[in-house]
CSV table of C-alpha atoms in Angstrom, one decimal:
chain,number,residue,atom,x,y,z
A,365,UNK,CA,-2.4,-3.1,-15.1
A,366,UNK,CA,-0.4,-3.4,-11.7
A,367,UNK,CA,3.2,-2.7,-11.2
A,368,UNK,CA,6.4,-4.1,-11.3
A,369,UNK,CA,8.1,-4.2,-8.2
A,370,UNK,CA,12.0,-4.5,-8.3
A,371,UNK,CA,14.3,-7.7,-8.5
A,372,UNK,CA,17.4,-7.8,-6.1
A,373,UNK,CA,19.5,-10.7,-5.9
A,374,UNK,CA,19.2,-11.3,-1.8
A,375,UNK,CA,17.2,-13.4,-0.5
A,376,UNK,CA,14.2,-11.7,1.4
A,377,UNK,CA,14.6,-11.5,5.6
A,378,UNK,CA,13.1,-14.1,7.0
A,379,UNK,CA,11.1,-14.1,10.3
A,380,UNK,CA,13.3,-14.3,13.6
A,381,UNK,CA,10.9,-15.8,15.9
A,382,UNK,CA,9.1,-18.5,13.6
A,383,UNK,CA,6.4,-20.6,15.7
A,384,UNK,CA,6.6,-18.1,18.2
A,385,UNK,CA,4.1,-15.8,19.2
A,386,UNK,CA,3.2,-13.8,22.5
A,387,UNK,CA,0.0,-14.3,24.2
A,388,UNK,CA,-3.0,-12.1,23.6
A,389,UNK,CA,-3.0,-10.0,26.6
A,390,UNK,CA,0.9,-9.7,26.2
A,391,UNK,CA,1.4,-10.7,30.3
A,392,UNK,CA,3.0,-14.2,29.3
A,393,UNK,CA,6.3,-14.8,27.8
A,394,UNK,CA,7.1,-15.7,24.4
A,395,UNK,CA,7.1,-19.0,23.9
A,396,UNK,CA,6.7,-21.9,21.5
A,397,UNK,CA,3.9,-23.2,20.4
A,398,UNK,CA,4.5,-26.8,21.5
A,399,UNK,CA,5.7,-25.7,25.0
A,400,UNK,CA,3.5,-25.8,28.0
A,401,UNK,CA,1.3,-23.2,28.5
A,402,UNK,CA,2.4,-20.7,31.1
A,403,UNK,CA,-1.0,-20.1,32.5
A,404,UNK,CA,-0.1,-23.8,34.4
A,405,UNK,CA,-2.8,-25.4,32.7
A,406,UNK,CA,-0.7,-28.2,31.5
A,407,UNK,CA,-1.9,-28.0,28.4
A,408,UNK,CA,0.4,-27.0,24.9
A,409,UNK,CA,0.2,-23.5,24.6
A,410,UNK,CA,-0.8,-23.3,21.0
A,411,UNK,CA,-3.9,-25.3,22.7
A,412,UNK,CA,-4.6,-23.3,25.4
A,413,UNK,CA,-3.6,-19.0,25.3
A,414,UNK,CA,-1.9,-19.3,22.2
A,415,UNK,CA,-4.8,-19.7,20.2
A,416,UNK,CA,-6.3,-16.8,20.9
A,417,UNK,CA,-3.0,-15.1,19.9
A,418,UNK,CA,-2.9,-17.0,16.6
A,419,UNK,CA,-6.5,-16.0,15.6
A,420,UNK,CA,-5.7,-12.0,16.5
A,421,UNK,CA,-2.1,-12.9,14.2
A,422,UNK,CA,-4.0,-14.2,11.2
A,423,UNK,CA,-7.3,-12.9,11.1
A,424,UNK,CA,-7.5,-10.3,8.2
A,425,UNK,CA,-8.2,-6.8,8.4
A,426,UNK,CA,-9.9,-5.6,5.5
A,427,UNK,CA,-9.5,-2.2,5.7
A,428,UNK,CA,-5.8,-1.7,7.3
A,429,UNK,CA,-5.1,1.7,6.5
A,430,UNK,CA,-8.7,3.3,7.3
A,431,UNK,CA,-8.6,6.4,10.1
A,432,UNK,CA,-5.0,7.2,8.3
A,433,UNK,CA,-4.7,10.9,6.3
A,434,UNK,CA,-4.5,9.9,2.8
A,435,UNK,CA,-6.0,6.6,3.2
A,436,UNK,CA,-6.4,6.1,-0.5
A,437,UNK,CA,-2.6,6.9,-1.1
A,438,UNK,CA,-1.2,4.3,1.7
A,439,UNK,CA,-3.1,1.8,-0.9
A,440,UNK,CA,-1.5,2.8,-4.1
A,441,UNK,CA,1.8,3.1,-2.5
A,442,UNK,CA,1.5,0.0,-1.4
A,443,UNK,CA,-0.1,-2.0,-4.6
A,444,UNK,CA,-0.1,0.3,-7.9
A,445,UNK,CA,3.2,2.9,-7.4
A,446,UNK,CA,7.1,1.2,-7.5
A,447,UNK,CA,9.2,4.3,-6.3
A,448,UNK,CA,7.5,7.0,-4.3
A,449,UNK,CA,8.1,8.2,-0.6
A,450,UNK,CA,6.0,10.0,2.1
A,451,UNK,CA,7.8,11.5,5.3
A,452,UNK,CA,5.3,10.5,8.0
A,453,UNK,CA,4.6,12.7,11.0
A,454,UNK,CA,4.9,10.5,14.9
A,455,UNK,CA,2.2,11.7,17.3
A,456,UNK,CA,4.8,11.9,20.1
A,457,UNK,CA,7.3,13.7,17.6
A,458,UNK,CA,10.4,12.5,16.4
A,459,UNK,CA,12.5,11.2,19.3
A,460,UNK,CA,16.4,12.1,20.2
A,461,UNK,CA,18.4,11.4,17.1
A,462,UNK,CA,16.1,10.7,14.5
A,463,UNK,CA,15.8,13.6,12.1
A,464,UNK,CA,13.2,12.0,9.9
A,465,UNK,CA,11.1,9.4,9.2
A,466,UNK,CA,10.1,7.7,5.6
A,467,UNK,CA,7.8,5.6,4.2
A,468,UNK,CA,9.0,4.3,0.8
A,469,UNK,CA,7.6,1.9,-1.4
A,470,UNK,CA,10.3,-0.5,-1.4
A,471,UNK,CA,13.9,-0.6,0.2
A,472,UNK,CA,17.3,-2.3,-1.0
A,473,UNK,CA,17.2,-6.0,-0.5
A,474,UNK,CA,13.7,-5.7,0.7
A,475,UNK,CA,14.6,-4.4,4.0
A,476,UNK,CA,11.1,-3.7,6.1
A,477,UNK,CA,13.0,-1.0,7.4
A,478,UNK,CA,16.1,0.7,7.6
A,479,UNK,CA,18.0,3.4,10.4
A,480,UNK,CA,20.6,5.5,8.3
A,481,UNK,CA,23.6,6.5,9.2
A,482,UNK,CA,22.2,9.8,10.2
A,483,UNK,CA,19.8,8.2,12.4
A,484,UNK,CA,16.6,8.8,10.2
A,485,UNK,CA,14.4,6.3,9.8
A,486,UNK,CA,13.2,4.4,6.0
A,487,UNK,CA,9.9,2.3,6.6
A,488,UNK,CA,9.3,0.2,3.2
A,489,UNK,CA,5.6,-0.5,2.3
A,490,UNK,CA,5.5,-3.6,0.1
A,491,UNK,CA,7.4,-6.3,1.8
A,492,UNK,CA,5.4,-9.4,3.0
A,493,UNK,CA,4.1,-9.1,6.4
A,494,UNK,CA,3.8,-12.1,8.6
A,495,UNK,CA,-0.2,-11.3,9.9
A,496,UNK,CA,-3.5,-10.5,8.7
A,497,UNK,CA,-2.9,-6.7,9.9
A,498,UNK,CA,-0.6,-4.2,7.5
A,499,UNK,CA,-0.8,-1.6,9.9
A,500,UNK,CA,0.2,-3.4,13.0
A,501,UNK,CA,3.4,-5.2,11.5
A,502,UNK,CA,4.6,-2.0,9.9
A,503,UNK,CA,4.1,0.1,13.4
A,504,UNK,CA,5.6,-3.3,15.5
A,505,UNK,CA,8.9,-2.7,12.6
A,506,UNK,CA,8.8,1.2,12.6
A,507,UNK,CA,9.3,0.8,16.6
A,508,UNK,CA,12.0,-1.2,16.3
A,509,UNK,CA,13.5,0.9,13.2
A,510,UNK,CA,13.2,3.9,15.9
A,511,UNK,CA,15.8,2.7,18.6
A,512,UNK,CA,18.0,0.5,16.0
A,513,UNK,CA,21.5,1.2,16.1
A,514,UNK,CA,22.0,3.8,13.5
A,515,UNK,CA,23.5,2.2,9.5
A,516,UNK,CA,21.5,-1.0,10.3
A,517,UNK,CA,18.7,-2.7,8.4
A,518,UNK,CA,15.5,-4.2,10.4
A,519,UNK,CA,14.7,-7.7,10.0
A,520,UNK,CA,11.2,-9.1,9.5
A,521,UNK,CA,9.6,-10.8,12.8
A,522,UNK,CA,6.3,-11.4,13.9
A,523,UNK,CA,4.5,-8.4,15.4
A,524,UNK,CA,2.8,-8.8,18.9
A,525,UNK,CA,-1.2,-9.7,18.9
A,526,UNK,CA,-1.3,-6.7,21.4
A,527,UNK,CA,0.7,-4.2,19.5
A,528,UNK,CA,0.2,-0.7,18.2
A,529,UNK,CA,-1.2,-0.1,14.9
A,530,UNK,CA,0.1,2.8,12.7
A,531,UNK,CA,-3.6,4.6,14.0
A,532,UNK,CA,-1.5,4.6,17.2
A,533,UNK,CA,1.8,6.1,16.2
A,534,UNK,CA,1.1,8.5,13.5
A,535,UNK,CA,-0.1,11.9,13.8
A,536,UNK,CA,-3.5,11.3,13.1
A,537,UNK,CA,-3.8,15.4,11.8
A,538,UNK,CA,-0.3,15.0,9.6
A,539,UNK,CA,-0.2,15.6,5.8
A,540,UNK,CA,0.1,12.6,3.6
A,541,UNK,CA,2.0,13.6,0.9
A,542,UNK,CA,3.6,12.0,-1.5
A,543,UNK,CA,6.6,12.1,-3.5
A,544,UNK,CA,6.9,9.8,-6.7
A,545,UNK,CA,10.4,9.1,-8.0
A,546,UNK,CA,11.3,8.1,-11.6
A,547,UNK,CA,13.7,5.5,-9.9
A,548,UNK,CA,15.3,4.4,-6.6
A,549,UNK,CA,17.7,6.9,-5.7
A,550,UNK,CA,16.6,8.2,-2.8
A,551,UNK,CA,17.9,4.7,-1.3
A,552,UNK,CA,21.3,6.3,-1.0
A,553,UNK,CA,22.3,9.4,0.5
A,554,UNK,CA,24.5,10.3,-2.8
A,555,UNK,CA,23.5,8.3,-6.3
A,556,UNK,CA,26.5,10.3,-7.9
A,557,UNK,CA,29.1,9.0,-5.7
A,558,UNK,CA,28.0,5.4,-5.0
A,559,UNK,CA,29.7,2.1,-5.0
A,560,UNK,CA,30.0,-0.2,-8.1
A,561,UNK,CA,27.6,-2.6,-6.5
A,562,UNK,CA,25.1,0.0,-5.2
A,563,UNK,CA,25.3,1.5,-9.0
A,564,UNK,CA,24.3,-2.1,-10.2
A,565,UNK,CA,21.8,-2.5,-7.7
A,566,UNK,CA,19.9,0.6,-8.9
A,567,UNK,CA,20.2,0.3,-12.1
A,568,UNK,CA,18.2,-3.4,-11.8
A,569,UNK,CA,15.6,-1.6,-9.3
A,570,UNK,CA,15.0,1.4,-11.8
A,571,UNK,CA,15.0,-1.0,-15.1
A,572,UNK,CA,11.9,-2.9,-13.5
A,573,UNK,CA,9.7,0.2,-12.4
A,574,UNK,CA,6.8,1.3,-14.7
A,575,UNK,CA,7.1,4.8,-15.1
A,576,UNK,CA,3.9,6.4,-12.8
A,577,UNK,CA,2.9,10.0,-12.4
A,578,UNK,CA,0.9,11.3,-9.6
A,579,UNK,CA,-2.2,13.8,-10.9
A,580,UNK,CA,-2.6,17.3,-9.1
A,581,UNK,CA,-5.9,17.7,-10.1
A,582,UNK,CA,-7.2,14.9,-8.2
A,583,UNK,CA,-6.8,13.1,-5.3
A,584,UNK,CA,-5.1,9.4,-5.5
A,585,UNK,CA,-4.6,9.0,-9.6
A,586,UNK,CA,-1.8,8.1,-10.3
A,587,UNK,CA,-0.5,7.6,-14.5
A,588,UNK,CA,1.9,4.7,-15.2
A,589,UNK,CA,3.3,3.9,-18.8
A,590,UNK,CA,3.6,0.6,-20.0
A,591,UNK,CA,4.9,-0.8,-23.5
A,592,UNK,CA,1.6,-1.1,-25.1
A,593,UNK,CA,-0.8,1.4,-23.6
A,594,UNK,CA,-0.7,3.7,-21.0
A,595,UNK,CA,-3.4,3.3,-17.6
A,596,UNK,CA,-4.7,5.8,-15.1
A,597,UNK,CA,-5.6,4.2,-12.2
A,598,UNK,CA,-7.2,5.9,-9.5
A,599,UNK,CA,-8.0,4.9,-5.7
A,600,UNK,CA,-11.5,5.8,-4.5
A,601,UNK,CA,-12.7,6.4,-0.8
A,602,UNK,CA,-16.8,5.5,-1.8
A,603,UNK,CA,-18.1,2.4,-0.6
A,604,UNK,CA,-17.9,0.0,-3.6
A,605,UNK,CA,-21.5,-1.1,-3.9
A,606,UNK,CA,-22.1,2.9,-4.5
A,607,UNK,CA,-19.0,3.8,-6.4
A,608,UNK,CA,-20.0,0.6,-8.6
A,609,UNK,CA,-23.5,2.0,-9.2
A,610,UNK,CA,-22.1,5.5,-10.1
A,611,UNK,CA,-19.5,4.3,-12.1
A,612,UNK,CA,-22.0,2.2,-14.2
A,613,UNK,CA,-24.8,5.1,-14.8
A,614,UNK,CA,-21.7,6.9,-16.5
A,615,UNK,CA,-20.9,3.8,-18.5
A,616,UNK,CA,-24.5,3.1,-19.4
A,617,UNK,CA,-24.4,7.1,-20.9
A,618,UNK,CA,-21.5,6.9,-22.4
A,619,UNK,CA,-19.8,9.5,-19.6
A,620,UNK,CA,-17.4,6.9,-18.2
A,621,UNK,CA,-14.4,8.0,-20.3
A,622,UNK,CA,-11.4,10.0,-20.5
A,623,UNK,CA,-11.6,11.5,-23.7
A,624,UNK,CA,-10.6,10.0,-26.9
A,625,UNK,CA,-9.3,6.9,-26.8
A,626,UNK,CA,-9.7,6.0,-23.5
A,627,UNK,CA,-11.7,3.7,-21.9
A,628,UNK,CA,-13.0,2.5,-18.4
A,629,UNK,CA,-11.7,-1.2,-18.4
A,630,UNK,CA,-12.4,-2.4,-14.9
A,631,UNK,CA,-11.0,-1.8,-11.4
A,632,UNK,CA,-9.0,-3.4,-8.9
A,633,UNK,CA,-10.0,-4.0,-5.1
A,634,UNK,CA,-7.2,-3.5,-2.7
A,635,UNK,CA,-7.0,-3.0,1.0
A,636,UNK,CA,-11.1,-2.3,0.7
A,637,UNK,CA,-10.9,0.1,-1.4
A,638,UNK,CA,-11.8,-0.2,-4.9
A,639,UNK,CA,-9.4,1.1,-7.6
A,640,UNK,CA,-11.5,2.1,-10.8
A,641,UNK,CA,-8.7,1.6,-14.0
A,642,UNK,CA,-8.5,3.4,-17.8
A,643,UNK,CA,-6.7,2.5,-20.6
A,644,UNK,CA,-5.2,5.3,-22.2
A,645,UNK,CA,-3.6,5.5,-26.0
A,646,UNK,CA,0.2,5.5,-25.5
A,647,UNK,CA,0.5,9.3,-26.6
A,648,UNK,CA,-1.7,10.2,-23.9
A,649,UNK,CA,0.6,11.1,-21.1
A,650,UNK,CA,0.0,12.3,-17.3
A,651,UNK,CA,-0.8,16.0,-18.2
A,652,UNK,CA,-3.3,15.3,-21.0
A,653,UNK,CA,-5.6,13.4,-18.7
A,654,UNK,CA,-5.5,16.0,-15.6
A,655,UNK,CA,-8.7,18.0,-17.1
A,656,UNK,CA,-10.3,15.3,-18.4
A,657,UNK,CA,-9.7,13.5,-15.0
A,658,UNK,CA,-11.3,16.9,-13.4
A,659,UNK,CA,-14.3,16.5,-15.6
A,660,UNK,CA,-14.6,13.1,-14.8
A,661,UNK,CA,-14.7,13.9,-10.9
A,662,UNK,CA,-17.8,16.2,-11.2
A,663,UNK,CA,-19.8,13.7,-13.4
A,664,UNK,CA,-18.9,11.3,-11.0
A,665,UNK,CA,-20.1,13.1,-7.7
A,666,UNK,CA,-23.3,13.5,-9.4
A,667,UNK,CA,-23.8,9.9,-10.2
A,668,UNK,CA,-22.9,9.0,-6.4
A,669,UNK,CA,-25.8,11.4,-5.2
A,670,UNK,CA,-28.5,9.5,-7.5
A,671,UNK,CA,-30.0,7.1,-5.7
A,672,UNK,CA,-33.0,5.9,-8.2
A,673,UNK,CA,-33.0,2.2,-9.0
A,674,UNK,CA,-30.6,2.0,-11.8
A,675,UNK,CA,-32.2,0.8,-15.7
A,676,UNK,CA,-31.9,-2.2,-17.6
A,677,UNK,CA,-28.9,-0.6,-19.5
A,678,UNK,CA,-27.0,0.3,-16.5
A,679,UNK,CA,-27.6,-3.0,-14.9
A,680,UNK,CA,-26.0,-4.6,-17.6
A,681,UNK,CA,-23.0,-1.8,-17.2
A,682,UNK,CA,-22.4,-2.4,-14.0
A,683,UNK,CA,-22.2,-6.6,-14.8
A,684,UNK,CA,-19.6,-5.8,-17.0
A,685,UNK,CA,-17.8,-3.6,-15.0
A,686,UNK,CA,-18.1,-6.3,-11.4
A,687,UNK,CA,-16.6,-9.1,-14.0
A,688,UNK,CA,-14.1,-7.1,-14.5
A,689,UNK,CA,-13.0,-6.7,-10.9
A,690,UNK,CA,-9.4,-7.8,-9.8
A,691,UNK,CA,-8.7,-8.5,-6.4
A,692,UNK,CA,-4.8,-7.5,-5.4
A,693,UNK,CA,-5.5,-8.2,-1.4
């Protein structure tokens, strides 16, 4: 049910600063983790202020996009969707020189980000990141991405314990909107006119991205084809104790489908969100399943606002539906 994300040949970037790490209240320097402390305790630092650094580096943050417009999109972008891009709004405005800057999916040689020519800015979505926070190693590379010299790629490093978060950069009243592409081209400035080796390059990226359609009708479905059977799979905001609840008094009544054919299979849980998922005949493509994704919405609302203790039927629903639960992060 998840996507394929693109091959290149390159190795990914690996982390400049390794073992490294700056101390939690960001007044000592950066040093190693075997060095002395430069409190003057005597003591390693990885013993002493470090380890409050590595627990803010490592501990997981459940929900790293939450308090970001289009929340729910952030999270398929960055688990279900291969090629889509968003152009994402700074609080302070753009600064001198940069025209524009974009989140995509996934860059050329994985690349966490990359300063064009032009001086606009690409921030890519799915690389690895180096800490238990998304949000603050994408805003610690999107700084750097900002004042790189412009037709250079930014390399992956450890973010600062004390850093910004994208909450702290982005325009927290901006319009998330995004744009899914059939392939990679938006990499380069002109597709038509590229290089042999860029050519090749996309033409491996495109070949490994599952076709995916974004719905109007709702918010956060997105369509995707795949050789045997076609999915919807949709990214909710609803707690997932109550979505779980709603989704199996539909299931228990027989209301839990998308028409003919289809079926509610399971769900995925990404970034704390939970990702409800339908199998979908392979005829059925992204406009057939707009109304009936609609219909679904309503009959969904209404089963969130029950709150009676569900029946023996829909007890055994929902068991189904929690064993059928896969965890992407």
């Amino acid at each position: 049910m998840a996507k394929k994300r693109p091959q290149t040949k390159a190795k990914r970037p690996q982390l400049t600063d390794g073992a490294r790490a700056a101390g939690a209240d960001g007044n000592f320097p950066v040093v190693g983790a075997r060095e002395p402390c430069p409190c003057g305790s005597g003591r390693r630092y990885k013993a002493c202020h470090g380890r409050a650094a590595a627990h803010a580096v490592t501990e997981l943050v459940h929900r790293p996009f939450e308090g970001l417009p289009g929340e729910c999109d952030w999270v398929a972008l960055r688990e279900l969707v291969p090629a889509a891009t968003v152009e994402l709004p700074l609080k302070d405005g753009l600064p001198d020189g940069v025209p524009s800057v974009t989140l995509a999916t996934v860059l050329p040689m994985a690349w966490p980000a990359l300063r064009r020519d032009d001086g606009s800015v690409l921030l890519g979505l799915q690389n690895d990141t180096s800490s238990g926070d998304i949000s603050r190693d994408l805003a610690d590379t999107l700084q750097r991405a900002l004042i790189a010299d412009p037709g250079t790629p930014v390399q992956a490093r450890r973010a600062p314990a004390d850093g910004p978060r994208l909450q702290d950069l982005l325009d927290p009243e901006g319009a998330f909107e995004p744009v899914v592409h059939s392939g990679f081209e938006f990499w380069v400035p002109d597709p038509e006119n590229a290089t042999p080796d860029v050519t090749a390059s996309l033409e491996r990226a495109n070949s490994a991205a599952i076709p995916t359609v974004m719905l109007s009708g709702v918010d956060s479905a997105y369509w995707c084809e795949t050789p045997e059977k076609n999915h919807l799979r949709w990214v909710m905001p609803h707690p997932e104790e109550q979505l779980l609840d709603a989704l199996a008094r539909l299931h228990a009544a027989g209301h839990s489908s998308l028409g003919e054919g289809t079926r509610l299979v399971g769900s995925f849980r990404a970034h704390g969100l939970t990702v409800p998922v339908w199998d979908l005949p392979s005829g059925v493509g992204a406009e057939d399943v707009e109304k009936p994704a609609a219909e679904f919405a309503e009959r969904l609302a209404a089963a969130l606002a029950t709150d009676t203790p569900l029946t023996a039927d829909e007890r055994r629903a929902r068991g189904g539906l929690t064993n059928r639960q896969v965890t992407l992060s």
